[in-house]
């Protein structure tokens, strides 16, 4: 008799989807083995939690606990037993087989689509990284780098921006990671000019992209500003585009839920730049590289220490791990010959094929040595909870602070004070002025729901502003309501992450319109009734804040610790602030979050370690 899956796989641990998938695997395999059902359910659950695969060795023999009580409720078989059962199941295959589950040699269990995406992505990255690009004479490269990047500064050590330019020139893959203020956008604009100057083609077809509309808009603004300062010809400057597309828009979604652009219908490009690559999940990155012509270059920009993508995978983090393993002798010699930079050795030969394509920018031009934001971000990355809290409590720091509040009334009082300080003009003025004022201060929340979640804080801010007479929040739309689009609308040109504000429009007899900044510096306006799905955004989740920056940030932590609170979340929130960050919450919750890391299981890093 087939086992009762619902009884064996309890609800606190598994969703209905997990149990349905386990039952499906038993049915097609003709099996009644509960160990097989457990593996299938855990593989399904792992993908929901952002993992690419299930590492059997990591959890084998360890009882599963009820997340609500901590009590052990389910025995897990030994690794040897589990692996034997899976290897003999007709529902489980080896790499390359068309089976619902794939078990690799290291004991990692994949849903087939994730195994396929990971394998194809690793193969593509390695192929592009190892395909040498013909280099112009060294003197020409040296002159171009010095003209576009300036002479090296003796006080910052190795100038990694110059190294990144050479890495992008010599390979069809370049991955550039760096924290806030390290000059990622400046670097990419300069290296685009360098690539254009040294291209054998009459014109370099460049596509700029980002995962969200907000990130795309910010990149467009940065590119436009940086182009003006380039020391190059007008022809080269003109060939660097201002338009930035979301990755989805670049790939052209079809009605079936896929994309028109594919290996059979590739993008008409010579080079694609992806900003905020930490936000790009495995499946989307796989779709992008499948649509790239074999001869095209790919440049990924991002911050490896930020939150990973919402969907499964941490592609940038996996790949950037290779940037700490050292560089090949050949690349090190080339860098020293062309730029004069001596690359530090961090490991002995041989190194991965990918290593020479991964550059981590270390020097920040935004935060000085005594900056509280910079020092706090560094402490968070180290996982030093005591140092992070000590910095926040240091009264001498002008750009970072900590506030412990005990109840709703105290929190409301603090919010009222901050709103009066940072939004002194309320929402009077032109749409441009109001939008600019909203960007000076933003409340970030770790969670969406709960007493200190986004939904509660947004209602609280509305109540405060209504009492102050700044807004009249009657009905869904009201003057002064800041909004964020949560669903792409290609027809209107509004995309997930775009932020705007609802205000009276003098050109429409005072009727309410939703105003959004355009990438070209002007405004777009729409009737609120035409807007795609959107939400109020006095406060936003840290996840939604990725790709944005604000002068001042107030981060609201929940009353109790949560697995969702991690050092990556804190780092992402803190580095959204240009001038000041303040964290509100219990000290023990902050310290627990600093000590907790996001660990996403995948085989991408190991696949990328093919030896030269």
XYZ file of C-alpha atoms in Angstrom:
612
model
C 0.000 0.000 0.000
C 1.360 3.403 -0.971
C 2.324 5.557 2.070
C 0.220 8.533 3.095
C 2.427 11.375 1.857
C 0.466 14.068 3.683
C 1.031 12.288 6.979
C 4.687 11.553 6.376
C 5.516 15.069 5.112
C 3.990 17.372 7.774
C 2.688 20.829 6.958
C 5.090 22.785 9.185
C 7.929 21.552 6.993
C 6.386 21.117 3.566
C 3.938 23.004 1.388
C 1.143 21.392 -0.575
C 3.262 21.803 -3.713
C 6.161 19.935 -2.080
C 3.861 17.037 -1.158
C 2.245 16.930 -4.603
C 5.660 16.768 -6.231
C 6.744 13.945 -3.894
C 3.583 11.993 -4.733
C 4.250 12.544 -8.452
C 7.789 11.160 -8.124
C 6.512 8.063 -6.295
C 3.817 7.541 -8.900
C 6.062 7.682 -11.968
C 8.742 5.568 -10.292
C 6.269 2.941 -9.086
C 7.838 3.200 -5.649
C 6.577 3.269 -2.071
C 9.887 4.308 -0.505
C 9.381 7.190 1.895
C 13.077 8.100 1.495
C 12.429 8.891 -2.172
C 9.358 10.952 -1.280
C 11.376 12.877 1.313
C 14.159 13.661 -1.161
C 11.652 14.902 -3.755
C 9.805 17.064 -1.230
C 13.060 18.545 0.092
C 14.296 19.271 -3.444
C 11.035 21.083 -4.176
C 11.248 23.004 -0.890
C 14.874 23.948 -1.541
C 13.962 25.720 -4.774
C 11.268 27.688 -2.917
C 13.942 28.786 -0.440
C 16.228 30.082 -3.182
C 18.536 27.070 -3.470
C 19.437 25.573 -6.832
C 19.782 22.055 -5.452
C 19.600 19.903 -2.332
C 22.929 18.860 -0.819
C 22.139 15.384 0.484
C 25.378 15.026 2.444
C 24.667 18.245 4.322
C 21.357 17.081 5.797
C 21.654 13.282 5.725
C 21.221 11.668 9.140
C 20.104 14.930 10.784
C 16.488 14.918 12.041
C 14.274 17.637 10.592
C 12.815 19.993 13.181
C 9.473 21.715 13.459
C 10.288 25.363 12.608
C 7.713 26.544 15.132
C 8.785 24.444 18.152
C 12.280 23.204 17.328
C 11.265 19.615 18.106
C 12.594 16.819 15.867
C 9.674 15.463 13.849
C 11.168 13.589 10.899
C 14.088 11.175 10.602
C 16.445 11.599 7.653
C 18.251 8.555 6.227
C 22.024 8.209 6.067
C 23.795 9.551 3.000
C 24.703 6.068 1.727
C 21.141 4.748 2.093
C 19.597 7.805 0.529
C 21.967 7.900 -2.407
C 21.468 4.194 -3.139
C 17.695 4.597 -3.243
C 17.911 7.619 -5.531
C 20.417 6.021 -7.901
C 18.061 3.086 -8.385
C 14.927 5.151 -8.957
C 13.662 5.526 -12.553
C 12.591 9.095 -11.659
C 16.180 10.164 -10.903
C 18.798 10.585 -13.616
C 22.399 11.557 -14.121
C 23.483 14.784 -15.736
C 22.245 14.983 -19.305
C 19.345 12.554 -18.819
C 15.769 13.722 -19.155
C 14.411 12.836 -15.709
C 12.403 14.949 -13.206
C 15.272 14.775 -10.693
C 19.007 14.835 -11.396
C 21.606 13.504 -8.935
C 25.191 14.614 -9.604
C 28.435 12.928 -8.576
C 28.792 15.171 -5.513
C 25.423 14.067 -4.099
C 23.496 17.180 -5.072
C 19.867 16.603 -6.071
C 18.340 18.990 -8.640
C 14.986 19.629 -10.187
C 15.758 19.004 -13.850
C 15.261 22.578 -15.051
C 17.690 23.947 -12.467
C 20.334 21.352 -13.317
C 19.961 22.194 -16.997
C 20.151 25.962 -16.395
C 23.156 25.691 -14.082
C 25.098 23.391 -16.415
C 24.398 25.554 -19.475
C 25.253 28.778 -17.639
C 28.560 27.432 -16.313
C 29.478 26.142 -19.763
C 28.669 29.511 -21.355
C 30.629 31.499 -18.757
C 33.680 29.250 -19.103
C 33.536 29.375 -22.887
C 33.328 33.168 -23.008
C 36.018 33.578 -20.347
C 38.446 31.246 -22.094
C 37.868 32.534 -25.644
C 40.770 34.964 -26.224
C 39.966 38.242 -27.930
C 42.628 39.719 -30.238
C 44.364 42.589 -28.475
C 45.653 45.737 -30.202
C 49.277 46.757 -29.636
C 50.162 47.238 -25.969
C 51.101 50.886 -26.461
C 47.651 51.669 -27.878
C 45.910 49.944 -24.941
C 48.162 51.724 -22.449
C 47.462 55.123 -23.972
C 43.714 54.439 -24.036
C 43.587 53.312 -20.400
C 45.616 56.301 -19.182
C 43.521 58.751 -21.196
C 40.169 57.309 -20.096
C 41.016 56.228 -16.544
C 43.750 58.700 -15.695
C 47.121 57.907 -14.217
C 47.178 55.489 -11.270
C 46.859 56.989 -7.803
C 49.589 55.956 -5.399
C 47.365 56.252 -2.315
C 44.795 53.571 -3.245
C 47.083 50.624 -3.931
C 46.149 48.509 -6.924
C 43.816 50.433 -9.249
C 41.253 47.706 -9.911
C 39.275 49.891 -12.312
C 42.207 49.816 -14.729
C 42.555 46.055 -14.233
C 38.845 45.645 -15.019
C 39.292 47.564 -18.276
C 42.027 45.183 -19.415
C 40.024 42.123 -18.295
C 37.056 43.284 -20.379
C 39.274 43.941 -23.379
C 40.905 40.482 -23.424
C 37.844 38.276 -22.772
C 34.207 37.925 -23.798
C 33.185 37.737 -20.123
C 33.946 40.317 -17.452
C 32.399 40.323 -13.979
C 32.926 43.488 -11.917
C 31.820 43.545 -8.283
C 32.173 46.389 -5.824
C 30.474 48.053 -2.913
C 28.825 51.486 -2.987
C 31.056 54.271 -4.237
C 33.690 51.997 -5.787
C 32.927 53.371 -9.237
C 31.290 50.442 -11.011
C 29.290 52.626 -13.398
C 32.190 54.996 -14.028
C 34.390 52.004 -14.776
C 31.949 50.443 -17.225
C 31.406 53.691 -19.160
C 35.138 54.154 -19.552
C 35.752 50.563 -20.575
C 32.890 50.788 -23.096
C 34.727 53.712 -24.671
C 37.954 51.689 -24.613
C 36.247 48.708 -26.247
C 34.672 50.949 -28.885
C 38.016 52.570 -29.697
C 39.647 49.169 -30.106
C 36.815 47.425 -31.908
C 37.495 45.985 -35.339
C 33.839 46.665 -36.172
C 32.729 50.048 -37.564
C 30.222 50.354 -34.722
C 29.865 48.368 -31.510
C 26.251 47.320 -30.882
C 25.855 47.787 -27.132
C 22.804 46.883 -25.027
C 22.550 48.173 -21.447
C 20.243 46.333 -19.063
C 19.224 45.873 -15.427
C 16.816 43.522 -13.639
C 14.247 46.169 -12.625
C 12.876 49.383 -14.054
C 14.246 51.388 -11.133
C 17.740 49.952 -11.570
C 17.528 50.577 -15.313
C 16.512 54.201 -14.750
C 19.397 54.772 -12.316
C 21.907 53.204 -14.696
C 20.608 55.372 -17.554
C 21.106 58.505 -15.484
C 24.600 57.447 -14.406
C 25.640 56.525 -17.945
C 24.360 59.856 -19.295
C 26.291 61.826 -16.654
C 29.496 59.785 -16.987
C 29.588 60.029 -20.790
C 29.956 63.782 -20.640
C 33.249 63.467 -18.764
C 34.823 60.914 -21.120
C 38.118 61.898 -22.703
C 37.297 60.473 -26.122
C 36.000 61.502 -29.524
C 32.392 62.543 -30.088
C 31.914 59.529 -32.365
C 32.909 57.118 -29.597
C 30.768 58.961 -27.047
C 27.773 58.830 -29.408
C 28.105 55.059 -29.776
C 27.568 54.504 -26.043
C 23.774 54.311 -25.647
C 21.700 56.155 -23.045
C 18.760 53.776 -23.208
C 18.711 51.008 -20.602
C 16.277 48.102 -20.783
C 15.061 45.704 -18.162
C 16.386 42.225 -18.940
C 12.830 41.007 -19.557
C 12.189 43.782 -22.046
C 15.537 43.169 -23.740
C 14.645 39.487 -24.213
C 11.113 40.342 -25.477
C 8.570 38.276 -23.478
C 6.164 36.119 -25.479
C 2.606 35.126 -24.648
C 3.657 31.645 -23.493
C 5.654 33.056 -20.585
C 9.035 32.689 -22.278
C 11.105 35.028 -24.421
C 11.282 35.647 -28.162
C 15.036 36.053 -27.973
C 16.838 32.713 -27.719
C 19.704 30.717 -29.174
C 17.646 30.357 -32.364
C 16.714 34.060 -32.395
C 19.657 35.828 -30.733
C 19.923 39.457 -29.746
C 21.417 41.731 -32.432
C 24.267 42.859 -30.176
C 28.041 42.759 -29.833
C 28.057 43.515 -26.105
C 25.550 43.377 -23.231
C 26.018 45.074 -19.874
C 23.930 43.903 -16.895
C 23.864 46.195 -13.856
C 22.714 45.069 -10.379
C 23.563 41.507 -11.372
C 23.180 40.281 -7.773
C 19.415 40.583 -8.299
C 19.395 38.281 -11.338
C 18.305 34.701 -10.615
C 19.666 31.579 -12.288
C 16.793 31.092 -14.731
C 16.835 34.682 -16.001
C 20.621 34.732 -16.357
C 20.410 31.444 -18.249
C 17.779 32.921 -20.595
C 20.011 35.935 -21.212
C 23.175 34.017 -22.107
C 21.156 31.697 -24.343
C 20.094 34.768 -26.329
C 23.634 36.144 -26.693
C 25.452 35.532 -29.958
C 28.562 33.395 -29.489
C 30.777 36.319 -30.490
C 29.167 38.806 -28.075
C 30.748 40.074 -24.887
C 28.965 40.021 -21.523
C 29.790 42.414 -18.677
C 28.140 41.853 -15.295
C 28.152 44.629 -12.667
C 26.985 44.275 -9.091
C 27.765 44.019 -5.416
C 28.412 40.426 -4.386
C 27.688 41.283 -0.736
C 24.123 42.452 -1.393
C 21.015 40.344 -1.084
C 20.767 37.571 -3.640
C 17.904 37.320 -6.115
C 14.372 36.699 -4.852
C 14.114 33.631 -7.081
C 16.439 30.634 -6.913
C 20.156 31.201 -7.304
C 22.973 33.554 -6.311
C 24.811 33.732 -9.631
C 26.928 36.824 -8.941
C 27.981 35.577 -5.508
C 28.910 32.158 -6.881
C 30.981 33.597 -9.709
C 32.652 36.334 -7.649
C 34.030 33.719 -5.284
C 36.550 33.105 -8.055
C 37.861 36.670 -7.746
C 39.565 35.804 -4.467
C 41.485 32.813 -5.805
C 44.228 34.682 -7.630
C 45.006 35.293 -11.276
C 46.905 33.356 -13.899
C 50.556 34.099 -14.498
C 49.760 35.212 -18.038
C 47.077 37.695 -16.997
C 49.174 39.063 -14.129
C 52.072 39.651 -16.509
C 49.804 41.352 -19.055
C 48.319 43.660 -16.402
C 51.763 44.679 -15.150
C 53.060 45.232 -18.672
C 50.105 47.387 -19.777
C 48.997 49.171 -16.603
C 51.942 48.832 -14.244
C 49.642 47.301 -11.618
C 51.016 44.332 -9.684
C 48.201 41.900 -8.910
C 48.322 40.358 -5.449
C 48.747 36.608 -5.389
C 46.118 34.871 -3.277
C 46.635 31.288 -4.351
C 49.045 29.080 -6.207
C 48.572 27.735 -9.735
C 46.489 26.394 -11.298
C 43.589 28.807 -11.108
C 40.106 28.559 -12.577
C 39.479 29.693 -16.130
C 37.039 32.244 -14.712
C 39.466 33.899 -12.299
C 40.967 36.295 -14.851
C 37.476 37.522 -15.753
C 36.379 38.410 -12.207
C 37.441 41.784 -10.787
C 36.461 43.051 -7.333
C 36.757 46.836 -6.856
C 38.044 47.561 -3.368
C 38.547 51.321 -2.999
C 35.478 53.419 -2.190
C 35.409 57.023 -3.368
C 32.180 57.825 -1.523
C 32.996 56.997 2.088
C 36.170 58.180 3.791
C 38.172 56.185 6.327
C 36.137 57.677 9.194
C 32.745 57.262 7.538
C 30.268 55.494 9.799
C 28.405 54.008 6.822
C 31.622 52.642 5.320
C 32.893 51.209 8.618
C 29.477 49.761 9.437
C 29.214 48.081 6.027
C 32.659 46.538 6.529
C 31.718 45.238 9.991
C 28.537 43.706 8.608
C 30.465 41.918 5.862
C 32.871 40.521 8.448
C 29.952 39.298 10.548
C 31.247 41.342 13.514
C 28.023 41.941 15.441
C 29.654 43.632 18.448
C 31.591 46.062 16.260
C 28.499 46.890 14.198
C 26.414 47.695 17.275
C 29.284 49.632 18.861
C 29.651 51.769 15.742
C 25.929 52.509 15.631
C 25.985 53.569 19.286
C 29.037 55.817 18.860
C 27.798 59.355 19.327
C 30.765 60.816 17.433
C 29.624 59.316 14.121
C 27.680 61.811 12.045
C 26.300 59.438 9.418
C 25.130 56.349 11.361
C 22.985 55.818 14.440
C 20.904 53.324 16.397
C 17.588 53.750 18.211
C 15.955 51.170 20.440
C 12.185 51.644 20.709
C 9.875 49.621 22.896
C 6.395 50.221 21.524
C 4.159 51.612 18.804
C 3.753 55.002 20.471
C 7.495 55.514 20.786
C 8.021 54.415 17.180
C 5.285 56.797 15.984
C 6.964 59.652 17.835
C 10.293 58.869 16.198
C 8.733 58.622 12.738
C 6.941 61.940 13.231
C 10.218 63.604 14.176
C 12.090 62.160 11.189
C 9.335 63.079 8.737
C 9.339 66.684 9.968
C 13.130 66.833 9.658
C 13.584 65.174 6.284
C 10.368 66.113 4.460
C 9.990 69.661 5.780
C 8.119 70.892 2.746
C 5.632 68.064 2.725
C 4.419 67.488 -0.813
C 4.024 71.039 -2.022
C 5.775 72.197 -5.180
C 6.215 70.896 -8.692
C 6.218 67.150 -9.382
C 9.998 67.309 -9.938
C 10.489 68.953 -6.544
C 8.250 66.462 -4.758
C 9.941 63.466 -6.406
C 13.359 64.856 -5.476
C 12.216 65.413 -1.873
C 10.944 61.836 -1.599
C 14.353 60.543 -2.690
C 16.072 62.313 0.202
C 14.560 60.020 2.862
C 13.157 56.506 2.784
C 12.018 54.077 5.448
C 13.171 50.500 4.839
C 11.696 47.457 6.550
C 13.110 43.971 6.896
C 9.677 42.364 6.595
C 6.487 43.043 4.678
C 4.013 42.078 7.389
C 3.890 42.356 11.151
C 3.933 45.228 13.677
C 7.081 46.662 12.098
C 6.545 45.512 8.531
C 6.064 47.650 5.438
C 2.276 47.450 5.467
C 2.033 48.660 9.097
C 4.661 51.393 8.711
C 3.028 52.765 5.555
C -0.323 53.041 7.370
C 1.421 54.672 10.331
C 3.135 57.266 8.130
C -0.167 58.018 6.381
C -1.793 58.617 9.786
C 1.061 60.909 10.888
C 0.961 62.947 7.687
C -2.841 63.169 7.824
C -2.688 64.523 11.398
C -0.061 67.034 10.250
C -2.440 68.150 7.489
C 0.026 67.193 4.759
C -2.178 64.583 3.025
C -5.830 63.542 3.005
C -5.628 59.762 2.428
C -9.269 59.187 1.464
C -9.668 56.478 -1.146
C -6.962 54.591 -2.979
C -5.427 57.610 -4.695
C -4.710 60.936 -3.016
C -2.411 63.895 -3.543
C 1.031 63.170 -2.108
C 0.820 59.382 -2.309
C 4.225 57.915 -3.275
C 3.830 54.715 -5.276
C 5.940 51.853 -6.589
C 5.015 49.802 -9.650
C 5.050 46.069 -8.894
C 4.275 44.695 -12.353
C 5.753 45.549 -15.750
C 3.567 47.361 -18.266
C 5.491 47.579 -21.539
C 2.697 49.501 -23.201
C 2.965 52.371 -20.712
C 6.705 52.035 -20.255
C 6.347 51.388 -16.520
C 8.298 48.592 -14.879
C 8.559 46.729 -11.611
C 10.428 48.986 -9.165
C 9.572 52.322 -10.810
C 8.602 54.915 -8.183
C 6.438 57.981 -8.648
C 3.984 60.215 -6.824
C 0.302 61.111 -7.222
C -0.315 64.880 -7.437
C -2.834 67.335 -8.904
C -2.008 68.192 -12.498
C -2.470 71.895 -13.376
C -2.582 70.927 -17.042
C -5.637 68.727 -16.332
C -7.639 71.196 -14.213
C -6.149 69.792 -11.008
C -7.092 66.161 -11.717
C -4.842 63.612 -10.042
C -2.037 62.194 -12.107
C 0.775 59.772 -11.277
C 4.132 61.352 -12.126
C 7.262 59.291 -12.803
C 10.757 60.475 -13.708
C 11.923 59.505 -17.186
C 15.419 58.304 -17.992
C 15.955 61.412 -20.144
C 15.406 63.720 -17.188
C 11.799 64.725 -17.834
C 8.516 63.400 -16.459
C 5.932 60.829 -17.497
C 2.379 61.160 -16.198
C -0.609 58.836 -16.215
C -4.132 58.727 -14.910
C -4.006 56.627 -11.705
C -6.702 54.350 -13.115
C -4.350 53.304 -15.945
C -1.496 52.245 -13.701
C -0.382 48.620 -13.521
C -0.263 46.932 -10.094
C 1.388 49.232 -7.563
C 1.631 49.987 -3.841
C 2.182 52.867 -1.419
C 5.862 53.376 -0.724
C 6.535 55.738 2.169
C 8.245 52.580 3.396
C 9.560 49.704 1.304
C 11.198 46.353 1.935
C 14.967 46.139 1.750
C 14.587 43.729 -1.169
C 12.591 46.335 -3.113
C 15.192 49.014 -2.339
C 17.922 47.282 -4.339
C 18.986 49.461 -7.230
C 18.005 52.635 -5.318
C 19.879 55.170 -3.216
C 18.609 57.794 -0.784
C 20.286 60.594 1.136
C 18.955 59.230 4.430
C 17.675 55.806 5.377
C 15.762 54.627 8.439
C 15.854 50.831 8.740
C 13.092 49.339 10.914
C 13.845 45.891 12.343
C 11.158 43.581 13.793
C 10.809 42.907 17.520
C 12.044 39.334 17.258
C 14.771 37.565 15.283
C 13.870 35.853 12.018
C 15.657 33.661 9.479
C 14.887 36.397 6.949
C 17.146 38.802 8.840
C 20.706 38.324 7.597
C 23.912 40.314 7.329
C 23.301 40.635 3.572
C 19.934 42.276 4.264
C 21.492 44.698 6.753
C 24.377 45.474 4.376
C 21.979 46.136 1.507
C 19.888 48.486 3.654
C 22.865 50.373 5.071
C 24.461 50.890 1.665
C 21.279 52.414 0.221
C 22.187 55.543 2.252
C 24.395 58.217 0.741
C 24.631 60.506 3.787
C 23.029 58.958 6.874
C 21.600 55.667 8.094
C 19.706 54.977 11.304
C 18.611 51.538 12.501
C 15.602 51.129 14.746
C 15.140 47.856 16.632
C 16.240 45.611 19.510
C 20.041 45.124 19.851
C 19.744 41.338 20.123
C 17.782 41.191 16.842
C 20.463 43.285 15.119
C 23.302 41.102 16.426
C 21.530 37.876 15.477
C 21.040 39.194 11.940
C 24.714 40.154 11.585
C 25.745 36.612 12.544
C 23.369 34.955 10.067
C 24.461 34.581 6.449
C 22.484 33.694 3.349
C 23.695 30.277 2.275
C 22.351 29.212 -1.096
C 23.192 25.739 -2.277
C 24.304 25.329 -5.876
C 26.968 23.626 -7.930
C 27.746 26.683 -10.075
C 30.929 27.655 -8.247
C 32.376 24.154 -8.551
C 31.357 23.893 -12.216
C 33.178 27.183 -12.834
C 36.428 25.767 -11.456
C 37.493 24.023 -14.622
C 41.268 24.142 -14.654
C 43.334 25.730 -17.360
